[in-house]
PDB file of C-alpha atoms in Angstrom:
ATOM      1  CA  ASP A1179     118.848  72.300  21.569  1.00 64.00           C
ATOM      2  CA  ALA A1180     118.306  74.131  24.815  1.00 82.00           C
ATOM      3  CA  GLY A1181     114.734  75.081  25.460  1.00 94.00           C
ATOM      4  CA  VAL A1182     113.395  78.067  27.361  1.00 97.00           C
ATOM      5  CA  ILE A1183     115.155  78.212  30.704  1.00 97.00           C
ATOM      6  CA  GLN A1184     113.471  79.660  33.768  1.00 98.00           C
ATOM      7  CA  SER A1185     114.746  80.201  37.262  1.00 97.00           C
ATOM      8  CA  PRO A1186     114.092  79.580  40.019  1.00 97.00           C
ATOM      9  CA  ARG A1187     111.902  76.476  39.662  1.00 96.00           C
ATOM     10  CA  HIS A1188     110.307  77.116  43.029  1.00 96.00           C
ATOM     11  CA  GLU A1189     110.125  80.193  45.216  1.00 96.00           C
ATOM     12  CA  VAL A1190     108.556  80.517  48.627  1.00 97.00           C
ATOM     13  CA  THR A1191     108.672  83.893  50.293  1.00 96.00           C
ATOM     14  CA  GLU A1192     106.779  86.076  52.706  1.00 96.00           C
ATOM     15  CA  MET A1193     104.385  88.748  51.581  1.00 96.00           C
ATOM     16  CA  GLY A1194     105.944  92.118  51.099  1.00 96.00           C
ATOM     17  CA  GLN A1195     109.176  90.698  49.748  1.00 96.00           C
ATOM     18  CA  GLU A1196     110.472  91.385  46.265  1.00 97.00           C
ATOM     19  CA  VAL A1197     110.383  88.453  43.871  1.00 97.00           C
ATOM     20  CA  THR A1198     112.395  88.239  40.657  1.00 98.00           C
ATOM     21  CA  LEU A1199     111.746  85.559  38.066  1.00 98.00           C
ATOM     22  CA  ARG A1200     114.189  84.981  35.250  1.00 98.00           C
ATOM     23  CA  CYS A1201     113.924  83.644  31.733  1.00 98.00           C
ATOM     24  CA  LYS A1202     116.313  82.791  28.928  1.00 98.00           C
ATOM     25  CA  PRO A1203     114.475  82.300  25.628  1.00 97.00           C
ATOM     26  CA  ILE A1204     115.474  79.904  22.888  1.00 96.00           C
ATOM     27  CA  SER A1205     118.314  81.329  20.836  1.00 94.00           C
ATOM     28  CA  GLY A1206     117.020  82.943  17.643  1.00 92.00           C
ATOM     29  CA  HIS A1207     113.526  83.516  18.995  1.00 92.00           C
ATOM     30  CA  ASN A1208     112.571  87.178  18.904  1.00 90.00           C
ATOM     31  CA  SER A1209     109.330  87.102  20.867  1.00 90.00           C
ATOM     32  CA  LEU A1210     109.101  86.426  24.576  1.00 94.00           C
ATOM     33  CA  PHE A1211     105.996  85.991  26.685  1.00 94.00           C
ATOM     34  CA  TRP A1212     105.288  85.901  30.409  1.00 96.00           C
ATOM     35  CA  TYR A1213     102.209  83.965  31.590  1.00 96.00           C
ATOM     36  CA  ARG A1214     100.648  83.234  34.937  1.00 96.00           C
ATOM     37  CA  GLN A1215      98.586  80.109  35.575  1.00 95.00           C
ATOM     38  CA  THR A1216      96.216  79.388  38.437  1.00 92.00           C
ATOM     39  CA  MET A1217      93.451  76.863  38.862  1.00 87.00           C
ATOM     40  CA  MET A1218      90.830  79.590  38.999  1.00 86.00           C
ATOM     41  CA  ARG A1219      91.938  81.765  36.081  1.00 85.00           C
ATOM     42  CA  GLY A1220      93.821  79.357  33.836  1.00 86.00           C
ATOM     43  CA  LEU A1221      96.695  80.633  31.701  1.00 90.00           C
ATOM     44  CA  GLU A1222      96.875  84.426  31.530  1.00 90.00           C
ATOM     45  CA  LEU A1223      99.230  86.453  29.362  1.00 91.00           C
ATOM     46  CA  LEU A1224     100.957  89.122  31.423  1.00 94.00           C
ATOM     47  CA  ILE A1225     103.252  90.767  28.895  1.00 94.00           C
ATOM     48  CA  TYR A1226     105.077  90.043  25.705  1.00 89.00           C
ATOM     49  CA  PHE A1227     108.185  91.430  24.051  1.00 92.00           C
ATOM     50  CA  ASN A1228     109.180  91.505  20.417  1.00 90.00           C
ATOM     51  CA  ASN A1229     112.820  92.199  19.630  1.00 91.00           C
ATOM     52  CA  ASN A1230     113.328  93.133  23.297  1.00 93.00           C
ATOM     53  CA  VAL A1231     110.620  95.802  23.187  1.00 93.00           C
ATOM     54  CA  PRO A1232     107.469  95.428  25.310  1.00 92.00           C
ATOM     55  CA  ILE A1233     104.537  95.271  22.913  1.00 88.00           C
ATOM     56  CA  ASP A1234     101.567  94.531  25.117  1.00 86.00           C
ATOM     57  CA  ASP A1235     101.581  94.750  28.899  1.00 89.00           C
ATOM     58  CA  SER A1236      97.819  95.008  29.317  1.00 87.00           C
ATOM     59  CA  GLY A1237      97.792  91.745  31.211  1.00 88.00           C
ATOM     60  CA  MET A1238     100.092  92.958  33.948  1.00 92.00           C
ATOM     61  CA  PRO A1239      97.872  92.982  37.032  1.00 86.00           C
ATOM     62  CA  GLU A1240      99.049  96.185  38.609  1.00 83.00           C
ATOM     63  CA  ASP A1241     102.003  98.426  39.298  1.00 90.00           C
ATOM     64  CA  ARG A1242     103.526  95.860  41.596  1.00 95.00           C
ATOM     65  CA  PHE A1243     104.458  93.860  38.518  1.00 96.00           C
ATOM     66  CA  SER A1244     107.214  94.902  36.130  1.00 96.00           C
ATOM     67  CA  ALA A1245     109.089  93.130  33.352  1.00 97.00           C
ATOM     68  CA  LYS A1246     112.271  93.893  31.480  1.00 97.00           C
ATOM     69  CA  MET A1247     114.173  92.446  28.589  1.00 97.00           C
ATOM     70  CA  PRO A1248     117.594  94.092  28.498  1.00 96.00           C
ATOM     71  CA  ASN A1249     118.835  91.855  25.676  1.00 95.00           C
ATOM     72  CA  ALA A1250     117.708  89.072  23.377  1.00 94.00           C
ATOM     73  CA  SER A1251     118.733  86.308  25.763  1.00 95.00           C
ATOM     74  CA  PHE A1252     117.336  87.433  29.083  1.00 96.00           C
ATOM     75  CA  SER A1253     114.149  88.704  30.681  1.00 98.00           C
ATOM     76  CA  THR A1254     112.960  89.293  34.222  1.00 98.00           C
ATOM     77  CA  LEU A1255     109.542  89.541  35.824  1.00 98.00           C
ATOM     78  CA  LYS A1256     109.555  91.333  39.150  1.00 97.00           C
ATOM     79  CA  ILE A1257     106.872  91.573  41.799  1.00 97.00           C
ATOM     80  CA  GLN A1258     107.344  94.191  44.483  1.00 96.00           C
ATOM     81  CA  PRO A1259     105.831  94.007  47.028  1.00 95.00           C
ATOM     82  CA  SER A1260     104.514  90.466  46.701  1.00 96.00           C
ATOM     83  CA  GLU A1261     101.095  89.406  48.015  1.00 96.00           C
ATOM     84  CA  PRO A1262      99.578  85.966  48.729  1.00 96.00           C
ATOM     85  CA  ARG A1263      97.249  86.336  45.726  1.00 94.00           C
ATOM     86  CA  ASP A1264     100.319  86.391  43.472  1.00 96.00           C
ATOM     87  CA  SER A1265     100.871  82.712  44.243  1.00 96.00           C
ATOM     88  CA  ALA A1266     100.770  80.876  40.919  1.00 97.00           C
ATOM     89  CA  VAL A1267     102.924  79.162  38.339  1.00 97.00           C
ATOM     90  CA  TYR A1268     104.669  81.691  36.113  1.00 98.00           C
ATOM     91  CA  PHE A1269     105.660  80.537  32.657  1.00 97.00           C
ATOM     92  CA  CYS A1270     107.968  82.142  30.161  1.00 97.00           C
ATOM     93  CA  ALA A1271     107.614  81.247  26.483  1.00 95.00           C
ATOM     94  CA  SER A1272     109.379  82.269  23.298  1.00 94.00           C
ATOM     95  CA  SER A1273     108.704  82.064  19.583  1.00 90.00           C
ATOM     96  CA  ARG A1274     110.021  83.234  16.239  1.00 87.00           C
ATOM     97  CA  GLY A1275     108.346  85.666  13.968  1.00 70.00           C
ATOM     98  CA  ASP A1276     107.137  89.164  13.700  1.00 60.00           C
ATOM     99  CA  ARG A1277     105.153  90.136  16.805  1.00 53.00           C
ATOM    100  CA  GLY A1278     104.969  86.467  17.648  1.00 48.00           C
ATOM    101  CA  GLY A1279     104.081  85.613  14.069  1.00 58.00           C
ATOM    102  CA  ASN A1280     102.364  82.375  13.382  1.00 68.00           C
ATOM    103  CA  GLN A1281     105.099  80.258  14.868  1.00 81.00           C
ATOM    104  CA  PRO A1282     104.143  78.310  17.978  1.00 87.00           C
ATOM    105  CA  GLN A1283     105.388  79.187  21.425  1.00 90.00           C
ATOM    106  CA  HIS A1284     107.761  77.060  23.414  1.00 93.00           C
ATOM    107  CA  PHE A1285     107.409  77.146  27.166  1.00 96.00           C
ATOM    108  CA  GLY A1286     109.876  76.930  29.990  1.00 97.00           C
ATOM    109  CA  ASP A1287     109.328  74.618  32.953  1.00 96.00           C
ATOM    110  CA  GLY A1288     107.776  77.458  34.944  1.00 97.00           C
ATOM    111  CA  THR A1289     108.404  78.965  38.352  1.00 98.00           C
ATOM    112  CA  ARG A1290     106.090  77.812  41.112  1.00 97.00           C
ATOM    113  CA  LEU A1291     105.656  80.837  43.366  1.00 97.00           C
ATOM    114  CA  SER A1292     104.156  80.725  46.831  1.00 97.00           C
ATOM    115  CA  ILE A1293     103.689  83.907  48.819  1.00 97.00           C
ATOM    116  CA  LEU A1294     102.988  83.269  52.482  1.00 95.00           C
TER     117      LEU A1294
ATOM    118  CA  ARG B1456      81.730  85.507  25.568  1.00 66.00           C
ATOM    119  CA  LYS B1457      85.289  84.296  25.904  1.00 77.00           C
ATOM    120  CA  GLU B1458      87.510  84.611  22.872  1.00 88.00           C
ATOM    121  CA  VAL B1459      88.405  80.912  22.857  1.00 92.00           C
ATOM    122  CA  GLU B1460      86.094  78.347  24.384  1.00 94.00           C
ATOM    123  CA  GLN B1461      86.481  74.655  25.043  1.00 94.00           C
ATOM    124  CA  ASP B1462      84.463  71.965  26.736  1.00 88.00           C
ATOM    125  CA  PRO B1463      86.247  71.646  30.101  1.00 83.00           C
ATOM    126  CA  GLY B1464      85.494  67.952  30.425  1.00 86.00           C
ATOM    127  CA  PRO B1465      86.742  65.849  31.986  1.00 92.00           C
ATOM    128  CA  PHE B1466      86.540  63.240  29.281  1.00 94.00           C
ATOM    129  CA  ASN B1467      87.007  59.792  30.769  1.00 96.00           C
ATOM    130  CA  VAL B1468      87.585  57.204  28.069  1.00 96.00           C
ATOM    131  CA  PRO B1469      88.899  53.616  28.017  1.00 97.00           C
ATOM    132  CA  GLU B1470      92.186  52.755  26.376  1.00 97.00           C
ATOM    133  CA  GLY B1471      91.798  52.307  22.647  1.00 97.00           C
ATOM    134  CA  ALA B1472      88.847  54.661  22.374  1.00 97.00           C
ATOM    135  CA  THR B1473      88.568  57.520  19.929  1.00 97.00           C
ATOM    136  CA  VAL B1474      87.931  60.901  21.478  1.00 96.00           C
ATOM    137  CA  ALA B1475      87.301  64.298  19.907  1.00 96.00           C
ATOM    138  CA  PHE B1476      87.647  67.779  21.332  1.00 94.00           C
ATOM    139  CA  ASN B1477      86.158  70.937  19.918  1.00 94.00           C
ATOM    140  CA  CYS B1478      87.211  74.520  20.335  1.00 96.00           C
ATOM    141  CA  THR B1479      85.425  77.659  19.163  1.00 96.00           C
ATOM    142  CA  TYR B1480      86.895  81.115  18.662  1.00 95.00           C
ATOM    143  CA  SER B1481      85.194  84.457  18.329  1.00 92.00           C
ATOM    144  CA  ASN B1482      87.610  86.480  16.203  1.00 89.00           C
ATOM    145  CA  SER B1483      86.927  85.742  12.553  1.00 88.00           C
ATOM    146  CA  ALA B1484      90.268  87.317  11.611  1.00 86.00           C
ATOM    147  CA  SER B1485      92.255  84.766  13.608  1.00 87.00           C
ATOM    148  CA  GLN B1486      95.138  83.481  11.587  1.00 85.00           C
ATOM    149  CA  SER B1487      96.905  80.608  13.240  1.00 89.00           C
ATOM    150  CA  PHE B1488      95.752  77.742  15.375  1.00 93.00           C
ATOM    151  CA  PHE B1489      97.487  75.215  17.588  1.00 94.00           C
ATOM    152  CA  TRP B1490      96.795  72.403  20.001  1.00 96.00           C
ATOM    153  CA  TYR B1491      98.939  72.124  23.112  1.00 96.00           C
ATOM    154  CA  ARG B1492      98.882  69.498  25.811  1.00 97.00           C
ATOM    155  CA  GLN B1493      99.664  70.151  29.429  1.00 96.00           C
ATOM    156  CA  ASP B1494     100.418  67.439  31.941  1.00 96.00           C
ATOM    157  CA  CYS B1495      99.689  68.007  35.601  1.00 91.00           C
ATOM    158  CA  ARG B1496     102.199  70.438  37.135  1.00 88.00           C
ATOM    159  CA  LYS B1497     104.080  70.757  33.852  1.00 94.00           C
ATOM    160  CA  GLU B1498     104.399  73.366  31.135  1.00 96.00           C
ATOM    161  CA  PRO B1499     102.187  73.429  28.014  1.00 96.00           C
ATOM    162  CA  LYS B1500     103.809  71.628  25.107  1.00 95.00           C
ATOM    163  CA  LEU B1501     102.992  72.018  21.445  1.00 94.00           C
ATOM    164  CA  LEU B1502     101.062  69.023  20.159  1.00 96.00           C
ATOM    165  CA  MET B1503     100.425  70.214  16.636  1.00 94.00           C
ATOM    166  CA  SER B1504      99.672  73.218  14.491  1.00 92.00           C
ATOM    167  CA  VAL B1505      96.314  73.244  12.716  1.00 93.00           C
ATOM    168  CA  TYR B1506      96.318  73.895   8.999  1.00 86.00           C
ATOM    169  CA  SER B1507      93.412  74.983   6.857  1.00 87.00           C
ATOM    170  CA  SER B1508      93.290  71.709   4.984  1.00 87.00           C
ATOM    171  CA  GLY B1509      93.457  69.670   8.178  1.00 88.00           C
ATOM    172  CA  ASN B1510      96.455  67.679   9.230  1.00 93.00           C
ATOM    173  CA  GLU B1511      97.365  64.422  10.852  1.00 94.00           C
ATOM    174  CA  ASP B1512     100.227  63.337  13.041  1.00 93.00           C
ATOM    175  CA  GLY B1513     100.064  59.665  13.888  1.00 96.00           C
ATOM    176  CA  ARG B1514      96.994  59.058  16.003  1.00 97.00           C
ATOM    177  CA  PHE B1515      96.151  62.763  16.131  1.00 97.00           C
ATOM    178  CA  THR B1516      94.074  64.631  13.550  1.00 97.00           C
ATOM    179  CA  ALA B1517      93.359  68.354  13.637  1.00 96.00           C
ATOM    180  CA  GLN B1518      90.678  70.108  11.628  1.00 96.00           C
ATOM    181  CA  LEU B1519      89.865  73.768  11.108  1.00 95.00           C
ATOM    182  CA  ASN B1520      86.501  75.111  10.041  1.00 94.00           C
ATOM    183  CA  ARG B1521      86.877  78.836   9.406  1.00 92.00           C
ATOM    184  CA  ALA B1522      83.273  79.356   8.391  1.00 92.00           C
ATOM    185  CA  SER B1523      82.018  78.039  11.716  1.00 93.00           C
ATOM    186  CA  GLN B1524      85.072  79.240  13.624  1.00 94.00           C
ATOM    187  CA  TYR B1525      85.945  76.012  15.289  1.00 93.00           C
ATOM    188  CA  ILE B1526      88.907  73.706  15.575  1.00 96.00           C
ATOM    189  CA  SER B1527      88.831  70.050  16.454  1.00 96.00           C
ATOM    190  CA  LEU B1528      91.291  67.463  17.686  1.00 97.00           C
ATOM    191  CA  LEU B1529      90.691  63.766  17.207  1.00 97.00           C
ATOM    192  CA  ILE B1530      92.695  61.167  19.092  1.00 97.00           C
ATOM    193  CA  ARG B1531      92.446  57.597  17.856  1.00 98.00           C
ATOM    194  CA  ASP B1532      93.419  54.474  19.776  1.00 98.00           C
ATOM    195  CA  SER B1533      93.938  56.491  22.945  1.00 97.00           C
ATOM    196  CA  LYS B1534      96.756  55.516  25.300  1.00 97.00           C
ATOM    197  CA  LEU B1535      97.119  55.983  29.038  1.00 97.00           C
ATOM    198  CA  SER B1536      99.878  58.473  28.266  1.00 97.00           C
ATOM    199  CA  ASP B1537      97.393  60.683  26.404  1.00 97.00           C
ATOM    200  CA  SER B1538      95.882  61.680  29.755  1.00 97.00           C
ATOM    201  CA  ALA B1539      96.437  65.427  30.015  1.00 97.00           C
ATOM    202  CA  THR B1540      94.741  68.770  29.507  1.00 96.00           C
ATOM    203  CA  TYR B1541      94.451  69.820  25.879  1.00 97.00           C
ATOM    204  CA  LEU B1542      94.653  73.541  25.182  1.00 96.00           C
ATOM    205  CA  CYS B1543      93.337  75.197  22.064  1.00 95.00           C
ATOM    206  CA  VAL B1544      95.376  78.246  21.029  1.00 93.00           C
ATOM    207  CA  VAL B1545      94.451  80.937  18.534  1.00 92.00           C
ATOM    208  CA  TYR B1546      96.789  83.577  17.174  1.00 87.00           C
ATOM    209  CA  ASN B1547      95.518  86.955  15.987  1.00 80.00           C
ATOM    210  CA  TYR B1548      98.064  88.992  14.073  1.00 73.00           C
ATOM    211  CA  GLY B1549      98.966  92.222  15.825  1.00 65.00           C
ATOM    212  CA  GLN B1550      97.336  90.953  18.977  1.00 64.00           C
ATOM    213  CA  ASN B1551      98.574  87.745  20.386  1.00 76.00           C
ATOM    214  CA  PHE B1552      98.146  84.122  21.251  1.00 84.00           C
ATOM    215  CA  VAL B1553      94.931  83.374  23.107  1.00 87.00           C
ATOM    216  CA  PHE B1554      94.693  80.152  25.075  1.00 90.00           C
ATOM    217  CA  GLY B1555      91.470  78.336  25.723  1.00 92.00           C
ATOM    218  CA  PRO B1556      90.728  77.067  29.237  1.00 91.00           C
ATOM    219  CA  GLY B1557      91.625  73.503  28.263  1.00 93.00           C
ATOM    220  CA  THR B1558      89.844  70.156  28.116  1.00 95.00           C
ATOM    221  CA  ARG B1559      90.910  67.483  30.559  1.00 95.00           C
ATOM    222  CA  LEU B1560      91.266  63.927  29.264  1.00 96.00           C
ATOM    223  CA  SER B1561      91.659  60.826  31.386  1.00 96.00           C
ATOM    224  CA  VAL B1562      92.335  57.565  29.579  1.00 97.00           C
ATOM    225  CA  LEU B1563      91.412  54.668  31.801  1.00 96.00           C
ATOM    226  CA  PRO B1564      92.923  51.164  31.746  1.00 94.00           C
TER     227      PRO B1564
END
């Protein structure tokens, strides 16, 4: 079975540029999560969707970050304009269940983002 | 106080050793518990769910103590390939999954 698919795997861009990260969850999973991981702060939840609806975006750092889930098989995380402090690994994860339920999450390979 | 806490380690143990990790959580209403492992520069991967009665999967044993609000992971006969960071994860219904900071394990030859 295909797992969570993220693209791109790596992104290097200059500050001020727009960055778009993409995620395809596992088919049949109705919850989708975006995380950011850095050495200093560990794994941080940015936002999660249930049945394509954003449920909790309290982890989104600021207005420069936005996320969408136009359908059950696709989500984007956009940063505009990007800043060097946004450099991190961004993970997408999906799970079954109501509002995430008690089913475990399955993670994509992540996008390693470097903002110069 | 952080919602989920773990000893950061690192734990350096020889091959064949038994090692145990503990994790504490602050929300007494937490419902579901998991252990994930994360290899360097890789994504977190589910190791095992933690059930109220405790559960075992090969060399791995997970325990839950709701009264004391802690979860443990025991690894027996550790292998070099067990070297990784182990993440404790707690799920609170209506809220979300909360990840601990992780405990780093190095199994030495």
